[in-house]
Short mmCIF file of C-alpha atoms and ligand atoms in Angstrom, two decimals:
data_model
loop_
_atom_site.label_atom_id
_atom_site.label_comp_id
_atom_site.label_asym_id
_atom_site.label_seq_id
_atom_site.Cartn_x
_atom_site.Cartn_y
_atom_site.Cartn_z
CA UNK A 282 160.57 137.18 137.05
CA UNK A 283 158.33 139.59 138.96
CA UNK A 284 158.99 141.76 142.07
CA UNK A 285 160.03 138.83 144.34
CA UNK A 286 162.93 137.86 142.11
CA UNK A 287 164.20 141.22 141.07
CA UNK A 288 167.39 140.99 139.12
CA UNK A 289 166.88 137.37 138.21
CA UNK A 290 166.20 136.65 134.54
CA UNK A 291 165.46 133.46 132.79
CA UNK A 292 167.18 133.10 129.52
CA UNK A 293 166.36 130.36 127.04
CA UNK A 294 168.87 128.93 124.68
CA UNK A 295 167.86 128.89 120.98
CA UNK A 296 167.19 125.14 121.25
CA UNK A 297 164.94 125.56 124.24
CA UNK A 298 163.09 128.38 122.48
CA UNK A 299 162.53 126.17 119.45
CA UNK A 300 161.23 123.34 121.64
CA UNK A 301 158.93 125.77 123.42
CA UNK A 302 157.57 127.10 120.12
CA UNK A 303 157.11 123.52 118.88
CA UNK A 304 155.29 122.58 122.05
CA UNK A 305 153.02 125.61 121.73
CA UNK A 306 152.37 124.69 118.08
CA UNK A 307 151.57 121.13 119.08
CA UNK A 308 149.28 122.34 121.82
CA UNK A 309 147.48 124.64 119.37
CA UNK A 310 147.09 121.80 116.87
CA UNK A 311 145.75 119.57 119.65
CA UNK A 312 143.19 122.20 120.70
CA UNK A 313 142.19 122.75 117.08
CA UNK A 314 141.78 119.01 116.54
CA UNK A 315 139.73 118.72 119.73
CA UNK A 316 137.60 121.65 118.59
CA UNK A 317 136.99 120.08 115.19
CA UNK A 318 136.20 116.79 116.88
CA UNK A 319 133.64 118.41 119.18
CA UNK A 320 132.10 120.33 116.25
CA UNK A 321 132.09 117.13 114.15
CA UNK A 322 130.45 115.05 116.88
CA UNK A 323 127.87 117.79 117.51
CA UNK A 324 127.06 118.06 113.80
CA UNK A 325 126.83 114.28 113.47
CA UNK A 326 124.54 114.11 116.51
CA UNK A 327 122.38 116.88 115.05
CA UNK A 328 122.21 114.99 111.74
CA UNK A 329 121.13 111.77 113.51
CA UNK A 330 118.49 113.68 115.45
CA UNK A 331 117.23 115.39 112.29
CA UNK A 332 117.12 112.02 110.48
CA UNK A 333 115.14 110.40 113.34
CA UNK A 334 112.72 113.31 113.56
CA UNK A 335 112.24 113.27 109.78
CA UNK A 336 111.65 109.49 109.82
CA UNK A 337 109.17 109.80 112.71
CA UNK A 338 107.36 112.61 110.90
CA UNK A 339 107.23 110.58 107.67
CA UNK A 340 105.93 107.53 109.57
CA UNK A 341 103.34 109.67 111.38
CA UNK A 342 102.22 111.08 108.03
CA UNK A 343 102.04 107.56 106.53
CA UNK A 344 100.06 106.30 109.53
CA UNK A 345 97.55 109.10 109.22
CA UNK A 346 97.31 108.47 105.47
CA UNK A 347 96.79 104.77 106.35
CA UNK A 348 93.91 105.53 108.74
CA UNK A 349 92.17 107.63 106.12
CA UNK A 350 92.68 105.01 103.37
CA UNK A 351 91.40 102.19 105.63
CA UNK A 352 88.35 104.27 106.53
CA UNK A 353 87.79 104.97 102.85
CA UNK A 354 88.21 101.30 101.91
CA UNK A 355 85.75 100.26 104.65
CA UNK A 356 83.22 102.86 103.63
CA UNK A 357 82.98 101.85 99.96
CA UNK A 358 81.91 98.20 100.43
CA UNK A 359 79.75 99.07 103.45
CA UNK A 360 77.87 101.67 101.41
CA UNK A 361 77.14 99.24 98.60
CA UNK A 362 76.17 96.43 101.03
CA UNK A 363 73.69 98.77 102.73
CA UNK A 364 72.37 100.10 99.42
CA UNK A 365 71.75 96.66 97.90
CA UNK A 366 70.33 95.23 101.14
CA UNK A 367 67.91 98.15 101.47
CA UNK A 368 66.81 97.78 97.84
CA UNK A 369 66.14 94.08 98.49
CA UNK A 370 64.24 94.83 101.73
CA UNK A 371 62.03 97.40 99.99
CA UNK A 372 61.54 94.80 97.22
CA UNK A 373 62.53 97.38 94.64
CA UNK A 374 64.63 94.87 92.68
CA UNK A 375 62.73 93.41 89.75
CA UNK A 376 62.83 89.68 89.13
CA UNK A 377 64.82 86.80 90.56
CA UNK A 378 67.87 87.50 88.35
CA UNK A 379 68.31 91.01 89.66
CA UNK A 380 67.83 89.86 93.25
CA UNK A 381 70.50 87.20 92.75
CA UNK A 382 72.86 89.84 91.35
CA UNK A 383 72.30 92.08 94.35
CA UNK A 384 72.88 89.18 96.74
CA UNK A 385 76.08 88.24 94.86
CA UNK A 386 77.31 91.81 95.23
CA UNK A 387 76.54 91.79 98.95
CA UNK A 388 78.48 88.53 99.41
CA UNK A 389 81.35 89.81 97.26
CA UNK A 390 81.62 93.13 99.10
CA UNK A 391 81.50 91.34 102.47
CA UNK A 392 84.37 89.14 101.30
CA UNK A 393 86.31 92.24 100.27
CA UNK A 394 85.70 93.70 103.74
CA UNK A 395 86.86 90.47 105.36
CA UNK A 396 90.08 90.52 103.28
CA UNK A 397 90.76 94.12 104.24
CA UNK A 398 90.09 93.50 107.94
CA UNK A 399 92.23 90.34 107.89
CA UNK A 400 95.08 92.41 106.47
CA UNK A 401 94.70 95.10 109.13
CA UNK A 402 94.39 92.57 111.99
CA UNK A 403 97.36 90.54 110.76
CA UNK A 404 99.40 93.68 110.37
CA UNK A 405 98.66 94.65 113.97
CA UNK A 406 99.64 91.12 115.13
CA UNK A 407 102.89 91.35 113.14
CA UNK A 408 103.66 94.74 114.70
CA UNK A 409 103.23 93.21 118.17
CA UNK A 410 105.27 90.16 117.18
CA UNK A 411 102.20 87.99 117.78
CA UNK A 412 101.42 86.68 114.29
CA UNK A 413 101.52 82.89 114.56
CA UNK A 414 101.61 80.63 111.51
CA UNK A 415 100.09 77.16 111.78
CA UNK A 416 102.37 74.99 109.69
CA UNK A 417 100.77 71.84 108.32
CA UNK A 418 101.50 69.64 105.37
CA UNK A 419 99.44 70.90 102.42
CA UNK A 420 99.12 71.02 98.66
CA UNK A 421 100.21 74.17 96.84
CA UNK A 422 98.19 73.35 93.66
CA UNK A 423 95.12 73.13 95.93
CA UNK A 424 95.83 76.53 97.50
CA UNK A 425 96.29 78.11 94.06
CA UNK A 426 92.90 76.74 92.95
CA UNK A 427 91.22 77.93 96.16
CA UNK A 428 92.64 81.46 95.70
CA UNK A 429 91.57 81.53 92.04
CA UNK A 430 88.04 80.41 93.03
CA UNK A 431 87.85 83.07 95.76
CA UNK A 432 88.64 85.78 93.21
CA UNK A 433 86.33 84.40 90.47
CA UNK A 434 83.48 86.78 91.18
CA UNK A 435 85.41 90.05 91.57
CA UNK A 436 87.47 89.15 88.49
CA UNK A 437 84.40 88.47 86.38
CA UNK A 438 82.71 91.64 87.64
CA UNK A 439 85.53 93.65 86.07
CA UNK A 440 85.85 91.43 82.98
CA UNK A 441 89.25 90.09 83.98
CA UNK A 442 90.57 86.81 82.66
CA UNK A 443 92.72 84.86 85.09
CA UNK A 444 94.92 82.36 83.25
CA UNK A 445 95.82 79.67 85.76
CA UNK A 446 98.75 77.39 85.00
CA UNK A 447 99.63 74.77 87.58
CA UNK A 448 102.47 72.26 87.64
CA UNK A 449 100.69 69.44 89.48
CA UNK A 450 103.93 67.62 90.15
CA UNK A 451 104.70 69.57 93.29
CA UNK A 452 105.10 67.71 96.58
CA UNK A 453 103.16 68.78 99.66
CA UNK A 454 105.02 71.28 101.82
CA UNK A 455 104.76 72.49 105.39
CA UNK A 456 102.79 75.71 105.27
CA UNK A 457 100.04 77.82 106.73
CA UNK A 458 97.58 77.35 103.87
CA UNK A 459 95.32 80.25 104.91
CA UNK A 460 98.29 82.62 105.06
CA UNK A 461 99.60 81.55 101.63
CA UNK A 462 96.10 81.99 100.22
CA UNK A 463 95.91 85.46 101.79
CA UNK A 464 99.26 86.33 100.16
CA UNK A 465 97.94 85.22 96.77
CA UNK A 466 94.68 87.14 97.19
CA UNK A 467 96.71 90.27 97.92
CA UNK A 468 98.85 89.81 94.81
CA UNK A 469 95.84 89.08 92.58
CA UNK A 470 93.94 92.09 94.00
CA UNK A 471 96.97 94.27 93.27
CA UNK A 472 97.23 92.89 89.72
CA UNK A 473 93.59 93.90 89.25
CA UNK A 474 93.99 97.32 90.83
CA UNK A 475 97.05 98.27 88.82
CA UNK A 476 96.06 96.76 85.44
CA UNK A 477 94.54 99.89 83.91
CA UNK A 478 93.01 98.83 80.55
CA UNK A 479 94.55 95.36 80.41
CA UNK A 480 92.21 92.53 81.40
CA UNK A 481 94.58 89.54 81.50
CA UNK A 482 96.29 88.22 84.60
CA UNK A 483 98.39 85.04 84.87
CA UNK A 484 98.61 82.91 87.97
CA UNK A 485 101.34 80.28 87.68
CA UNK A 486 102.75 77.57 89.89
CA UNK A 487 106.03 76.07 88.73
CA UNK A 488 108.84 74.03 90.19
CA UNK A 489 112.60 74.49 90.07
CA UNK A 490 115.03 71.95 91.49
CA UNK A 491 114.29 72.77 95.14
CA UNK A 492 111.75 75.57 95.06
CA UNK A 493 108.11 76.12 94.24
CA UNK A 494 107.55 79.38 92.37
CA UNK A 495 104.17 81.11 92.37
CA UNK A 496 103.84 84.02 89.95
CA UNK A 497 101.17 86.65 89.53
CA UNK A 498 101.66 88.48 86.25
CA UNK A 499 99.86 91.57 85.06
CA UNK A 500 100.20 93.83 82.05
CA UNK A 501 99.38 97.02 83.88
CA UNK A 502 101.01 100.27 84.97
CA UNK A 503 104.33 98.70 86.04
CA UNK A 504 106.68 100.10 88.69
CA UNK A 505 109.68 102.43 88.32
CA UNK A 506 113.00 100.70 89.15
CA UNK A 507 113.72 103.12 92.02
CA UNK A 508 110.30 102.37 93.57
CA UNK A 509 110.63 98.61 93.35
CA UNK A 510 112.44 98.18 96.70
CA UNK A 511 110.23 100.65 98.57
CA UNK A 512 106.88 99.03 97.72
CA UNK A 513 107.53 96.21 100.23
CA UNK A 514 107.71 98.68 103.14
CA UNK A 515 104.63 99.07 105.33
CA UNK A 516 102.28 101.93 104.34
CA UNK A 517 104.33 102.72 101.24
CA UNK A 518 102.39 103.57 98.07
CA UNK A 519 104.04 104.76 94.87
CA UNK A 520 103.35 108.50 94.68
CA UNK A 521 101.86 108.63 91.18
CA UNK A 522 98.59 110.01 89.76
CA UNK A 523 97.34 106.51 88.82
CA UNK A 524 97.98 105.35 92.41
CA UNK A 525 96.05 108.25 93.83
CA UNK A 526 93.05 107.15 91.79
CA UNK A 527 93.33 103.62 93.23
CA UNK A 528 92.24 102.82 96.78
CA UNK A 529 94.85 101.13 98.94
CA UNK A 530 96.43 101.02 102.37
CA UNK A 531 100.06 100.23 101.53
CA UNK A 532 99.90 97.10 103.69
CA UNK A 533 99.39 94.30 101.14
CA UNK A 534 102.95 93.71 100.01
CA UNK A 535 104.48 94.08 103.48
CA UNK A 536 102.10 91.34 104.66
CA UNK A 537 102.90 89.11 101.69
CA UNK A 538 106.63 89.56 102.47
CA UNK A 539 106.06 88.60 106.12
CA UNK A 540 104.05 85.50 105.19
CA UNK A 541 106.55 84.34 102.58
CA UNK A 542 109.57 84.91 104.83
CA UNK A 543 107.86 83.01 107.67
CA UNK A 544 107.85 80.06 105.23
CA UNK A 545 111.58 80.43 104.58
CA UNK A 546 110.88 81.89 101.15
CA UNK A 547 111.18 85.25 99.43
CA UNK A 548 109.05 87.66 97.42
CA UNK A 549 110.45 89.24 94.29
CA UNK A 550 109.27 91.71 91.67
CA UNK A 551 110.24 92.31 88.07
CA UNK A 552 108.50 95.19 86.44
CA UNK A 553 108.65 97.65 83.57
CA UNK A 554 106.80 100.95 83.55
CA UNK A 555 103.67 100.80 81.34
CA UNK A 556 104.32 97.12 80.57
CA UNK A 557 103.34 95.31 83.74
CA UNK A 558 104.72 93.42 86.71
CA UNK A 559 105.63 89.90 87.73
CA UNK A 560 105.43 89.17 91.44
CA UNK A 561 107.10 85.87 92.33
CA UNK A 562 106.89 83.93 95.57
CA UNK A 563 109.72 81.43 96.02
CA UNK A 564 109.06 78.70 98.59
CA UNK A 565 111.58 76.01 99.56
CA UNK A 566 110.30 72.54 98.76
CA UNK A 567 112.22 70.64 101.41
CA UNK A 568 111.53 72.11 104.80
CA UNK A 569 112.41 70.62 108.14
CA UNK A 570 109.44 70.26 110.47
P1 ADP B 233 98.26 99.12 98.24
O1 ADP B 233 98.00 98.40 96.95
O2 ADP B 233 97.16 98.96 99.23
O3 ADP B 233 98.67 100.54 98.02
P2 ADP B 233 100.52 97.31 98.60
O4 ADP B 233 101.45 97.14 99.76
O5 ADP B 233 99.80 96.10 98.14
O6 ADP B 233 99.53 98.47 98.99
O7 ADP B 233 101.36 97.89 97.38
C1 ADP B 233 102.26 98.98 97.59
C2 ADP B 233 102.41 99.78 96.32
O8 ADP B 233 103.08 98.99 95.33
C3 ADP B 233 101.08 100.17 95.66
O9 ADP B 233 100.58 101.35 96.22
C4 ADP B 233 101.48 100.32 94.21
O10 ADP B 233 102.04 101.58 94.01
C5 ADP B 233 102.59 99.29 94.03
N1 ADP B 233 102.10 98.02 93.41
C6 ADP B 233 101.76 96.88 94.05
N2 ADP B 233 101.39 95.93 93.17
C7 ADP B 233 101.50 96.47 91.94
C8 ADP B 233 101.27 96.01 90.61
N3 ADP B 233 100.84 94.77 90.37
N4 ADP B 233 101.49 96.88 89.59
C9 ADP B 233 101.94 98.14 89.82
N5 ADP B 233 102.17 98.65 91.05
C10 ADP B 233 101.95 97.82 92.11
#
């Protein structure tokens, strides 16, 4: 026991030795466990950090993609508005018919710009939690007809046929009519954009026991099953060659979802690749005020 206790020895019995060895073993196991725990927590923390950074990077990339697609989408109608207006001012257009066509295009392109800007402005309000819906009693069949009328010109310009089918026996509901119309315009625009060669689109309003169902049906490119959930996320666009050829901001469906959910409803998609898509809006018929 050292120089101060010369001659004194400590002897352990076999039992005590065993207990000591056990205790040391336990201690070692405890330290090992603690070490694994610390390593585990550190690795888990690193994974969370990596996931956050990756998500932020992806969002930053999507935002920058969004800015360039919005700029592109603004540029196209602005260019044609300027071009047609200048042709009219220089009186280069021949005859009344041609002038009317140019004016129609200017009106149509301005409406397209308005739709795009409305989407961007509403998106920014939603992001700030400031999008307010003005709920009033209104007629869904009327809204469907208004949306179909608003799209008449762009549809006819691209030779589309919109087959409208309305169940008139639908009671008025509490809704923000402008917002529901905006949702429909987004779905019809998408049906046009992703139709490829097909020229037929259906717009239906039906009734189930306690829901109104609005459907926009196209026979276009369709959507892969694994993409079907992602398309409702803001900025998301299916990464496919046909999508790259089509202008878009990735905002439309996220806005439609927000509008529909604000009405206590839901947006759903059924789609098959190369066969087309059915987007359905379900709205409750009996809503408390
Ligand atoms: P955008 O059309 O501006 O890209 P959306 O939010 O409206 O943005 O749509 C997100 C994505 O969902 C689109 O990029 C497209 O890939 C897919 N999509 C939407 N509607 C359809 C449709 N009717 N047919 C096929 N794909 C669609």
